[in-house]
Structures are given as structure tokens and as C-alpha cells.
PDB file of C-alpha atoms and ligand atoms in Angstrom:
ATOM      1  CA  MET A   1      13.164  -8.445  -0.453  1.00 94.00           C
ATOM      2  CA  GLU A   2      11.071 -11.415  -0.955  1.00 95.00           C
ATOM      3  CA  VAL A   3       9.495 -11.709  -4.293  1.00 97.00           C
ATOM      4  CA  ILE A   4       6.398 -13.839  -4.723  1.00 96.00           C
ATOM      5  CA  ILE A   5       5.206 -14.422  -8.509  1.00 97.00           C
ATOM      6  CA  SER A   6       1.428 -15.654  -8.679  1.00 96.00           C
ATOM      7  CA  ASP A   7      -0.324 -16.424 -11.906  1.00 95.00           C
ATOM      8  CA  THR A   8      -3.065 -13.713 -11.347  1.00 97.00           C
ATOM      9  CA  LYS A   9      -3.427 -10.769  -9.369  1.00 97.00           C
ATOM     10  CA  GLU A  10      -6.466 -12.485  -7.566  1.00 97.00           C
ATOM     11  CA  SER A  11      -3.826 -15.397  -6.351  1.00 97.00           C
ATOM     12  CA  ALA A  12      -1.465 -12.708  -5.432  1.00 97.00           C
ATOM     13  CA  SER A  13      -3.942 -10.792  -3.545  1.00 98.00           C
ATOM     14  CA  ARG A  14      -5.134 -13.960  -1.527  1.00 97.00           C
ATOM     15  CA  ALA A  15      -1.360 -14.647  -0.500  1.00 95.00           C
ATOM     16  CA  ALA A  16      -1.007 -11.135   0.409  1.00 97.00           C
ATOM     17  CA  ALA A  17      -4.186 -11.385   2.366  1.00 98.00           C
ATOM     18  CA  GLN A  18      -2.821 -14.379   4.294  1.00 96.00           C
ATOM     19  CA  VAL A  19       0.052 -12.273   5.738  1.00 96.00           C
ATOM     20  CA  VAL A  20      -2.283  -9.548   6.893  1.00 98.00           C
ATOM     21  CA  ALA A  21      -4.719 -12.026   8.255  1.00 98.00           C
ATOM     22  CA  ARG A  22      -2.065 -13.849  10.202  1.00 96.00           C
ATOM     23  CA  LEU A  23      -1.003 -10.648  11.790  1.00 98.00           C
ATOM     24  CA  VAL A  24      -4.523  -9.639  12.844  1.00 98.00           C
ATOM     25  CA  ARG A  25      -5.098 -12.969  14.461  1.00 98.00           C
ATOM     26  CA  GLU A  26      -1.906 -12.993  16.280  1.00 97.00           C
ATOM     27  CA  LYS A  27      -2.149  -9.436  17.292  1.00 98.00           C
ATOM     28  CA  PRO A  28      -5.794  -8.208  17.236  1.00 98.00           C
ATOM     29  CA  ASP A  29      -4.781  -4.724  17.977  1.00 98.00           C
ATOM     30  CA  ALA A  30      -2.407  -4.360  15.125  1.00 98.00           C
ATOM     31  CA  VAL A  31      -1.737  -1.071  13.419  1.00 99.00           C
ATOM     32  CA  LEU A  32      -2.055  -1.441   9.580  1.00 99.00           C
ATOM     33  CA  GLY A  33      -0.652   1.050   7.051  1.00 99.00           C
ATOM     34  CA  LEU A  34      -3.290   1.101   3.986  1.00 98.00           C
ATOM     35  CA  ALA A  35      -3.086   1.988   0.245  1.00 98.00           C
ATOM     36  CA  THR A  36      -5.396   3.131  -2.308  1.00 97.00           C
ATOM     37  CA  GLY A  37      -5.654   2.765  -6.187  1.00 95.00           C
ATOM     38  CA  SER A  38      -6.739  -0.274  -8.244  1.00 95.00           C
ATOM     39  CA  THR A  39      -3.805  -2.503  -6.901  1.00 98.00           C
ATOM     40  CA  PRO A  40      -5.121  -3.218  -3.588  1.00 98.00           C
ATOM     41  CA  LEU A  41      -8.815  -3.796  -4.539  1.00 98.00           C
ATOM     42  CA  PRO A  42      -8.709  -7.648  -4.821  1.00 98.00           C
ATOM     43  CA  LEU A  43      -6.443  -7.838  -1.429  1.00 98.00           C
ATOM     44  CA  TYR A  44      -9.391  -5.784   0.272  1.00 98.00           C
ATOM     45  CA  GLN A  45     -12.014  -8.037  -1.344  1.00 98.00           C
ATOM     46  CA  GLU A  46     -10.339 -10.993   0.168  1.00 98.00           C
ATOM     47  CA  LEU A  47      -9.987  -9.223   3.611  1.00 98.00           C
ATOM     48  CA  VAL A  48     -13.890  -8.696   3.424  1.00 98.00           C
ATOM     49  CA  ARG A  49     -14.521 -12.222   2.514  1.00 98.00           C
ATOM     50  CA  MET A  50     -12.309 -13.465   5.381  1.00 98.00           C
ATOM     51  CA  HIS A  51     -14.254 -11.168   7.839  1.00 98.00           C
ATOM     52  CA  ARG A  52     -17.587 -12.414   6.642  1.00 98.00           C
ATOM     53  CA  GLU A  53     -16.780 -16.214   6.136  1.00 98.00           C
ATOM     54  CA  GLU A  54     -14.151 -16.674   8.697  1.00 98.00           C
ATOM     55  CA  GLY A  55     -14.743 -14.099  11.400  1.00 98.00           C
ATOM     56  CA  LEU A  56     -11.495 -12.086  10.772  1.00 98.00           C
ATOM     57  CA  ASP A  57     -11.914  -9.362  13.476  1.00 98.00           C
ATOM     58  CA  PHE A  58     -10.756  -5.864  12.717  1.00 98.00           C
ATOM     59  CA  SER A  59     -12.685  -4.372  15.866  1.00 98.00           C
ATOM     60  CA  ARG A  60      -9.364  -3.455  17.615  1.00 98.00           C
ATOM     61  CA  VAL A  61      -7.213  -2.728  14.662  1.00 98.00           C
ATOM     62  CA  THR A  62      -5.997   0.775  13.835  1.00 98.00           C
ATOM     63  CA  THR A  63      -5.259   1.970  10.450  1.00 98.00           C
ATOM     64  CA  PHE A  64      -3.144   4.850   8.843  1.00 98.00           C
ATOM     65  CA  ASN A  65      -3.536   5.589   5.195  1.00 98.00           C
ATOM     66  CA  LEU A  66      -0.633   6.433   3.176  1.00 98.00           C
ATOM     67  CA  ASP A  67      -1.979   9.659   1.200  1.00 97.00           C
ATOM     68  CA  GLU A  68      -4.662  11.777   0.175  1.00 97.00           C
ATOM     69  CA  TYR A  69      -5.323  14.421  -2.510  1.00 97.00           C
ATOM     70  CA  ILE A  70      -5.167  18.044  -1.407  1.00 97.00           C
ATOM     71  CA  GLY A  71      -8.297  20.003  -2.444  1.00 96.00           C
ATOM     72  CA  LEU A  72     -10.692  17.098  -2.559  1.00 94.00           C
ATOM     73  CA  PRO A  73     -13.551  17.204   0.209  1.00 94.00           C
ATOM     74  CA  ARG A  74     -13.759  13.767   2.077  1.00 94.00           C
ATOM     75  CA  ASP A  75     -17.051  13.130   0.450  1.00 95.00           C
ATOM     76  CA  HIS A  76     -15.600  13.750  -3.192  1.00 95.00           C
ATOM     77  CA  GLU A  77     -15.984  10.238  -5.035  1.00 94.00           C
ATOM     78  CA  GLN A  78     -12.336  10.206  -5.815  1.00 95.00           C
ATOM     79  CA  SER A  79     -11.102  10.953  -2.351  1.00 96.00           C
ATOM     80  CA  TYR A  80      -9.152   8.397  -0.631  1.00 97.00           C
ATOM     81  CA  HIS A  81     -11.685   8.863   2.347  1.00 97.00           C
ATOM     82  CA  SER A  82     -14.482   7.637  -0.091  1.00 97.00           C
ATOM     83  CA  PHE A  83     -12.240   4.993  -1.600  1.00 97.00           C
ATOM     84  CA  MET A  84     -11.579   3.279   1.642  1.00 98.00           C
ATOM     85  CA  TRP A  85     -15.029   3.603   3.041  1.00 98.00           C
ATOM     86  CA  GLU A  86     -16.513   2.173   0.004  1.00 98.00           C
ATOM     87  CA  ASN A  87     -14.096  -0.540  -0.666  1.00 98.00           C
ATOM     88  CA  LEU A  88     -13.083  -1.574   2.961  1.00 98.00           C
ATOM     89  CA  PHE A  89     -14.164  -0.025   6.031  1.00 98.00           C
ATOM     90  CA  SER A  90     -17.969  -0.081   5.246  1.00 98.00           C
ATOM     91  CA  GLN A  91     -17.535  -4.006   4.852  1.00 98.00           C
ATOM     92  CA  ILE A  92     -15.724  -4.843   7.804  1.00 98.00           C
ATOM     93  CA  ASN A  93     -16.146  -4.235  11.620  1.00 98.00           C
ATOM     94  CA  ILE A  94     -13.373  -1.531  11.972  1.00 98.00           C
ATOM     95  CA  ASP A  95     -14.017   1.135  14.616  1.00 98.00           C
ATOM     96  CA  PRO A  96     -14.217   4.555  12.836  1.00 98.00           C
ATOM     97  CA  VAL A  97     -12.110   6.124  15.665  1.00 98.00           C
ATOM     98  CA  ARG A  98      -9.061   3.964  14.838  1.00 98.00           C
ATOM     99  CA  VAL A  99      -9.205   4.924  10.985  1.00 98.00           C
ATOM    100  CA  HIS A 100      -6.647   7.644  10.094  1.00 98.00           C
ATOM    101  CA  ILE A 101      -6.629   9.262   6.632  1.00 98.00           C
ATOM    102  CA  PRO A 102      -4.879  12.419   5.776  1.00 98.00           C
ATOM    103  CA  ASP A 103      -7.022  15.429   5.559  1.00 97.00           C
ATOM    104  CA  GLY A 104      -6.728  16.950   2.088  1.00 96.00           C
ATOM    105  CA  MET A 105      -8.646  20.053   3.209  1.00 97.00           C
ATOM    106  CA  THR A 106      -6.630  21.106   6.216  1.00 97.00           C
ATOM    107  CA  ASP A 107      -5.654  24.490   6.219  1.00 96.00           C
ATOM    108  CA  ASP A 108      -2.480  23.711   8.194  1.00 98.00           C
ATOM    109  CA  VAL A 109      -0.535  21.220   6.065  1.00 97.00           C
ATOM    110  CA  PRO A 110       2.706  21.177   7.925  1.00 98.00           C
ATOM    111  CA  GLY A 111       0.660  21.117  11.371  1.00 98.00           C
ATOM    112  CA  PHE A 112      -1.540  18.254  10.081  1.00 98.00           C
ATOM    113  CA  CYS A 113       1.588  16.124   8.914  1.00 98.00           C
ATOM    114  CA  ALA A 114       3.598  16.617  12.094  1.00 98.00           C
ATOM    115  CA  ALA A 115       0.314  15.435  13.968  1.00 98.00           C
ATOM    116  CA  TYR A 116      -0.118  12.461  11.514  1.00 98.00           C
ATOM    117  CA  GLU A 117       3.510  11.279  12.431  1.00 98.00           C
ATOM    118  CA  SER A 118       2.771  11.763  16.142  1.00 98.00           C
ATOM    119  CA  LYS A 119      -0.404   9.607  15.937  1.00 98.00           C
ATOM    120  CA  ILE A 120       1.423   6.851  13.987  1.00 98.00           C
ATOM    121  CA  ARG A 121       4.188   6.822  16.981  1.00 98.00           C
ATOM    122  CA  GLU A 122       1.650   6.924  19.498  1.00 98.00           C
ATOM    123  CA  ALA A 123      -0.174   4.028  18.225  1.00 98.00           C
ATOM    124  CA  GLY A 124       2.940   2.115  18.550  1.00 98.00           C
ATOM    125  CA  GLY A 125       4.210   2.425  14.961  1.00 98.00           C
ATOM    126  CA  ILE A 126       2.807   0.672  11.790  1.00 98.00           C
ATOM    127  CA  ASP A 127       3.024  -3.227  11.999  1.00 98.00           C
ATOM    128  CA  LEU A 128       2.317  -3.838   8.360  1.00 98.00           C
ATOM    129  CA  GLN A 129       1.930  -1.483   5.388  1.00 99.00           C
ATOM    130  CA  ILE A 130       0.448  -2.122   2.115  1.00 98.00           C
ATOM    131  CA  LEU A 131       1.879  -0.538  -0.876  1.00 98.00           C
ATOM    132  CA  GLY A 132       1.257  -0.270  -4.553  1.00 98.00           C
ATOM    133  CA  ILE A 133       3.750   1.140  -7.047  1.00 98.00           C
ATOM    134  CA  GLY A 134       3.501   3.994  -9.495  1.00 95.00           C
ATOM    135  CA  SER A 135       4.745   3.378 -13.116  1.00 93.00           C
ATOM    136  CA  ASP A 136       7.353   5.736 -12.193  1.00 93.00           C
ATOM    137  CA  GLY A 137       8.469   3.686  -9.023  1.00 96.00           C
ATOM    138  CA  HIS A 138       6.653   5.979  -6.255  1.00 96.00           C
ATOM    139  CA  ILE A 139       5.372   4.505  -3.261  1.00 98.00           C
ATOM    140  CA  GLY A 140       2.643   6.548  -1.411  1.00 97.00           C
ATOM    141  CA  PHE A 141       2.846   9.705  -3.633  1.00 96.00           C
ATOM    142  CA  ASN A 142       6.619   9.773  -2.844  1.00 97.00           C
ATOM    143  CA  GLU A 143       7.610  10.740  -6.632  1.00 95.00           C
ATOM    144  CA  PRO A 144      11.020  10.114  -8.006  1.00 97.00           C
ATOM    145  CA  GLY A 145      13.546  12.367  -6.290  1.00 97.00           C
ATOM    146  CA  SER A 146      11.852  12.104  -3.046  1.00 98.00           C
ATOM    147  CA  SER A 147      14.246  11.993   0.132  1.00 98.00           C
ATOM    148  CA  PHE A 148      14.629   8.344   1.483  1.00 98.00           C
ATOM    149  CA  ALA A 149      14.467  10.297   5.037  1.00 98.00           C
ATOM    150  CA  SER A 150      11.185  11.979   4.116  1.00 98.00           C
ATOM    151  CA  ARG A 151       8.251  11.947   6.480  1.00 98.00           C
ATOM    152  CA  THR A 152       4.615  12.706   5.937  1.00 98.00           C
ATOM    153  CA  ARG A 153       4.345  16.024   3.987  1.00 98.00           C
ATOM    154  CA  ILE A 154       3.082  17.978   0.813  1.00 97.00           C
ATOM    155  CA  LYS A 155       4.108  16.752  -2.652  1.00 97.00           C
ATOM    156  CA  THR A 156       3.518  17.555  -6.071  1.00 96.00           C
ATOM    157  CA  LEU A 157       2.313  14.740  -8.432  1.00 95.00           C
ATOM    158  CA  THR A 158       4.429  14.206 -11.658  1.00 94.00           C
ATOM    159  CA  GLN A 159       2.936  14.661 -14.943  1.00 93.00           C
ATOM    160  CA  ARG A 160       3.090  10.845 -15.269  1.00 92.00           C
ATOM    161  CA  THR A 161       1.053  10.127 -12.239  1.00 92.00           C
ATOM    162  CA  VAL A 162      -1.553  12.802 -13.174  1.00 95.00           C
ATOM    163  CA  GLU A 163      -1.829  10.784 -16.436  1.00 94.00           C
ATOM    164  CA  ASP A 164      -1.809   7.600 -14.790  1.00 92.00           C
ATOM    165  CA  ASN A 165      -4.848   8.727 -12.402  1.00 94.00           C
ATOM    166  CA  ALA A 166      -6.615  10.546 -15.184  1.00 95.00           C
ATOM    167  CA  ARG A 167      -8.574   7.409 -15.478  1.00 94.00           C
ATOM    168  CA  PHE A 168     -10.241   7.779 -12.151  1.00 93.00           C
ATOM    169  CA  PHE A 169     -11.401  11.189 -12.900  1.00 94.00           C
ATOM    170  CA  GLY A 170     -13.032  10.200 -16.250  1.00 94.00           C
ATOM    171  CA  GLY A 171      -9.997  10.719 -18.362  1.00 95.00           C
ATOM    172  CA  ARG A 172      -9.711  14.421 -17.415  1.00 94.00           C
ATOM    173  CA  GLY A 173      -6.224  15.066 -16.350  1.00 93.00           C
ATOM    174  CA  GLU A 174      -6.886  18.448 -15.734  1.00 94.00           C
ATOM    175  CA  ASP A 175      -9.365  17.489 -12.803  1.00 94.00           C
ATOM    176  CA  VAL A 176      -6.571  15.290 -11.122  1.00 95.00           C
ATOM    177  CA  PRO A 177      -5.384  17.304  -8.141  1.00 97.00           C
ATOM    178  CA  ARG A 178      -1.809  18.440  -8.543  1.00 96.00           C
ATOM    179  CA  HIS A 179      -0.908  18.136  -4.605  1.00 97.00           C
ATOM    180  CA  CYS A 180      -1.299  15.561  -2.136  1.00 97.00           C
ATOM    181  CA  ILE A 181      -0.242  14.620   1.491  1.00 98.00           C
ATOM    182  CA  THR A 182       1.702  11.674   1.767  1.00 98.00           C
ATOM    183  CA  MET A 183       3.678   9.515   4.242  1.00 98.00           C
ATOM    184  CA  GLY A 184       7.233   9.985   3.725  1.00 98.00           C
ATOM    185  CA  ILE A 185       9.720   7.364   2.638  1.00 98.00           C
ATOM    186  CA  GLY A 186      11.137   7.483   6.149  1.00 98.00           C
ATOM    187  CA  THR A 187       7.817   6.739   7.359  1.00 98.00           C
ATOM    188  CA  ILE A 188       7.077   3.832   5.223  1.00 98.00           C
ATOM    189  CA  MET A 189      10.570   2.468   5.917  1.00 98.00           C
ATOM    190  CA  ASP A 190       9.663   2.573  10.018  1.00 98.00           C
ATOM    191  CA  ALA A 191       6.795   0.030   9.185  1.00 98.00           C
ATOM    192  CA  ARG A 192       7.765  -3.359  10.522  1.00 98.00           C
ATOM    193  CA  VAL A 193       6.567  -5.290   7.541  1.00 98.00           C
ATOM    194  CA  ASN A 194       6.012  -3.709   4.095  1.00 98.00           C
ATOM    195  CA  LEU A 195       3.955  -5.694   1.423  1.00 98.00           C
ATOM    196  CA  LEU A 196       4.166  -4.332  -2.210  1.00 98.00           C
ATOM    197  CA  LEU A 197       1.670  -5.272  -4.456  1.00 98.00           C
ATOM    198  CA  ALA A 198       1.961  -4.781  -8.426  1.00 98.00           C
ATOM    199  CA  PHE A 199      -0.061  -6.298 -11.414  1.00 98.00           C
ATOM    200  CA  GLY A 200       0.018  -5.706 -14.991  1.00 98.00           C
ATOM    201  CA  GLY A 201       2.635  -5.060 -17.786  1.00 98.00           C
ATOM    202  CA  ASN A 202       2.710  -1.291 -17.138  1.00 96.00           C
ATOM    203  CA  LYS A 203       4.448  -2.135 -13.770  1.00 98.00           C
ATOM    204  CA  ALA A 204       7.058  -4.239 -15.119  1.00 98.00           C
ATOM    205  CA  ASP A 205       9.792  -1.656 -15.672  1.00 98.00           C
ATOM    206  CA  ALA A 206       9.051  -0.107 -12.113  1.00 98.00           C
ATOM    207  CA  ILE A 207       9.380  -3.723 -10.339  1.00 98.00           C
ATOM    208  CA  ALA A 208      12.590  -4.473 -12.082  1.00 98.00           C
ATOM    209  CA  ALA A 209      14.221  -1.363 -11.187  1.00 98.00           C
ATOM    210  CA  SER A 210      12.904  -1.505  -7.670  1.00 98.00           C
ATOM    211  CA  VAL A 211      13.839  -5.222  -7.062  1.00 98.00           C
ATOM    212  CA  GLU A 212      17.111  -5.670  -9.353  1.00 98.00           C
ATOM    213  CA  GLY A 213      18.127  -2.172 -10.002  1.00 98.00           C
ATOM    214  CA  PRO A 214      20.447   0.187  -7.839  1.00 98.00           C
ATOM    215  CA  VAL A 215      18.975   2.035  -4.738  1.00 98.00           C
ATOM    216  CA  ALA A 216      18.535   5.305  -5.953  1.00 98.00           C
ATOM    217  CA  ALA A 217      16.107   8.477  -5.133  1.00 98.00           C
ATOM    218  CA  ILE A 218      14.956   8.328  -8.991  1.00 98.00           C
ATOM    219  CA  VAL A 219      13.307   4.992  -8.285  1.00 98.00           C
ATOM    220  CA  PRO A 220      11.593   5.599  -4.639  1.00 98.00           C
ATOM    221  CA  ALA A 221      10.627   1.985  -4.034  1.00 98.00           C
ATOM    222  CA  SER A 222      14.078   0.631  -4.349  1.00 98.00           C
ATOM    223  CA  ILE A 223      14.670   1.879  -0.882  1.00 98.00           C
ATOM    224  CA  LEU A 224      12.807  -1.305   0.155  1.00 98.00           C
ATOM    225  CA  GLN A 225      15.921  -3.439  -0.710  1.00 98.00           C
ATOM    226  CA  HIS A 226      17.053  -1.898   2.723  1.00 98.00           C
ATOM    227  CA  HIS A 227      14.063  -3.032   4.506  1.00 98.00           C
ATOM    228  CA  PRO A 228      14.452  -6.066   6.871  1.00 97.00           C
ATOM    229  CA  ASN A 229      10.962  -7.476   5.672  1.00 97.00           C
ATOM    230  CA  ALA A 230       9.575  -6.329   2.487  1.00 98.00           C
ATOM    231  CA  LYS A 231       7.516  -8.917   0.415  1.00 97.00           C
ATOM    232  CA  VAL A 232       6.629  -7.949  -3.256  1.00 98.00           C
ATOM    233  CA  PHE A 233       3.659  -9.727  -4.569  1.00 98.00           C
ATOM    234  CA  VAL A 234       3.390  -9.541  -8.281  1.00 98.00           C
ATOM    235  CA  ASP A 235       1.555 -11.353 -11.047  1.00 98.00           C
ATOM    236  CA  GLU A 236       3.335 -12.736 -14.337  1.00 97.00           C
ATOM    237  CA  ALA A 237       2.987  -9.646 -16.357  1.00 98.00           C
ATOM    238  CA  ALA A 238       4.394  -7.221 -13.492  1.00 98.00           C
ATOM    239  CA  ALA A 239       7.135  -9.906 -13.005  1.00 98.00           C
ATOM    240  CA  SER A 240       8.032 -10.174 -16.697  1.00 98.00           C
ATOM    241  CA  LYS A 241      11.236  -8.064 -16.527  1.00 98.00           C
ATOM    242  CA  LEU A 242      12.856  -9.825 -13.355  1.00 98.00           C
ATOM    243  CA  LYS A 243      16.173 -11.391 -14.390  1.00 98.00           C
ATOM    244  CA  LEU A 244      15.847 -13.678 -11.369  1.00 97.00           C
ATOM    245  CA  SER A 245      12.324 -14.739 -11.708  1.00 96.00           C
ATOM    246  CA  SER A 246      12.967 -18.342 -11.928  1.00 95.00           C
ATOM    247  CA  TYR A 247      15.283 -18.250  -8.648  1.00 96.00           C
ATOM    248  CA  TYR A 248      12.175 -16.250  -6.733  1.00 96.00           C
ATOM    249  CA  ARG A 249       9.625 -18.943  -7.693  1.00 94.00           C
ATOM    250  CA  TRP A 250      12.319 -21.731  -6.775  1.00 93.00           C
ATOM    251  CA  VAL A 251      12.693 -20.255  -3.390  1.00 92.00           C
ATOM    252  CA  TYR A 252       8.896 -19.550  -2.876  1.00 90.00           C
ATOM    253  CA  ASP A 253       7.763 -23.070  -4.018  1.00 89.00           C
ATOM    254  CA  ARG A 254      10.356 -24.792  -1.349  1.00 90.00           C
ATOM    255  CA  LYS A 255       9.213 -22.803   1.678  1.00 87.00           C
ATOM    256  CA  PRO A 256       7.320 -24.391   4.372  1.00 84.00           C
ATOM    257  CA  ASP A 257       3.773 -23.034   4.824  1.00 77.00           C
ATOM    258  CA  TRP A 258       4.596 -21.508   8.432  1.00 75.00           C
ATOM    259  CA  GLN A 259       7.225 -19.122   6.386  1.00 76.00           C
ATOM    260  CA  LYS A 260       5.063 -18.220   3.444  1.00 68.00           C
ATOM    261  CA  ASN A 261       2.764 -16.211   5.834  1.00 64.00           C
ATOM    262  CA  ALA A 262       5.148 -14.959   8.397  1.00 65.00           C
TER     263      ALA A 262
HETATM  264  P1  LIG B 301      -2.525   1.759  -9.058  1.00 67.77           P
HETATM  265  O1  LIG B 301      -1.715   2.937  -8.422  1.00 67.77           O
HETATM  266  O2  LIG B 301      -2.740   0.743  -7.978  1.00 67.77           O
HETATM  267  O3  LIG B 301      -3.906   2.361  -9.297  1.00 67.77           O
HETATM  268  O4  LIG B 301      -1.780   1.306 -10.203  1.00 67.77           O
HETATM  269  C1  LIG B 301      -0.742   2.571  -7.641  1.00 67.77           C
HETATM  270  C2  LIG B 301       0.126   3.650  -7.288  1.00 67.77           C
HETATM  271  O5  LIG B 301       0.157   4.641  -7.689  1.00 67.77           O
HETATM  272  O6  LIG B 301       0.821   3.718  -6.100  1.00 67.77           O
END
């Protein structure tokens, strides 16, 4: 894992956006795995800026989102469909045919999940996956205890995730769906590059456990220690419990520019 510590979430997001932009410029038909939640918002804003001001072209890019709540119609304001169209897709030149987000209203969850995996394979696999992290260490909605071999499937949210996400539902935890469809940890590990973003002090324990703790299913993001190209972009607060933070800064400051965005 490569750990990149920035002063603010905005500067961390700009650094992460450079990695995404470099891929899209070099491979215009890249396949991106995308995430929702508060964490990727500044990254998406930077990608929108690059599209408008620098002509970053998404017309041939294919996307697969990590997850979606079960039971929320696409047009529900808290569905991840709504999130993605509001915060990214409506502001770039993406082809809607190439956008894939799990369908939380499907009446055949296992069939839908198997088809989602097939579509990822048929697209050539995910080149670069964006990840947030839950305060409990989840990636996608793969909660603690999820199998490292798991594929896209139904999961039940933990009580902690329901509480964390209640802020999006007017503070009403009872309105947060209990189930979701999420890519599995095996699906995420198949991505050629994983970019994990984490901001704020409430992510510090999860980041320390994921980056420096033992690899264990109780901390799903810890599996990224086994990924050949995983980059972790954190602000100072999320990095505050890392034992080797000065070493990570030392390494990054000495990298040639070409390697920073590789
Ligand atoms: P957040 O969620 O970005 O809203 O903190 C992250 C996650 O649950 O993966």
C-alpha cells in the first residue's frame, strides 16, 4: 500500500484526481469503479473541473458503482443512482449506456448480482476503483466479517453503518435501508488499481487498522495490503493514528513526478 498524506481533503482529492485523469488520458476507454458517500465528493468536483477546463474526455469511459441500497427507487434522493447523476455524471460527457449502478429494486437479487459480475468481466475488468472506508473498516458495503473471496451480492448493513448514514436521511436511522447490493471484496481486489480515500478523525482508527494492522476479515479494508497497486489518500486527521506517518511523507516527498501519478 502506498499512503499519501495531504494537509486537506481538497489537496488529497486533487492528487487522487490526477491519477484518475492520467489513466483516462492514456486509456480513453478505461473502466472506472466508483464510490458514493461524502468522501469522493471533492474528487468528483475536481474531475468535473478537469472536464470543463482541461477537456478531460469521459465519452468512452465505462463505470461500475460499488453498491446501492435495496428498496430505494432510482429517483429516491438518497439512492446512489441519484447521487452519481447529481454529483458527477450530469456534469461530464459520460455515455449513459456505459454507466452501471446496482439496481436496488430488482426482484431477482442473485440473478442481478451474477449479471453485474459478468458485465464487469465483459468490459475487460475494472482498471481503477475508487473506495471510501466506513468507520468500521468496510469497503463498498462489505461489512466486518465479509469473506475476502466475496463477489457482488446482498449484504446487511451493521448498526454502526446505519447510524453513520442516518445523516443522509435527516438523522432518521429508521429510514436507512437495512440491505444493499455491493461488489464483493474479491471483485474489488480484481481491480487493477485501488484508490482508497479517507478524511476526518472518525476514520483514523479504521485507517490505522487497515494500513498497519493485521489482515483480517474484521477489518475488510485490510485486505488491500495484499493488493499490488493500492494507494491510500488521507488528510492529516485520518492519518493521525498511523505509526509510520513520517515515513509515508518522506517516501512521497522524494518521488519523481511521473511516479506520483502512476
Ligand atoms: P462516507 O462513507 O464517505 O460518507 O464517510 C464511506 C463509506 O461508508 O464507505
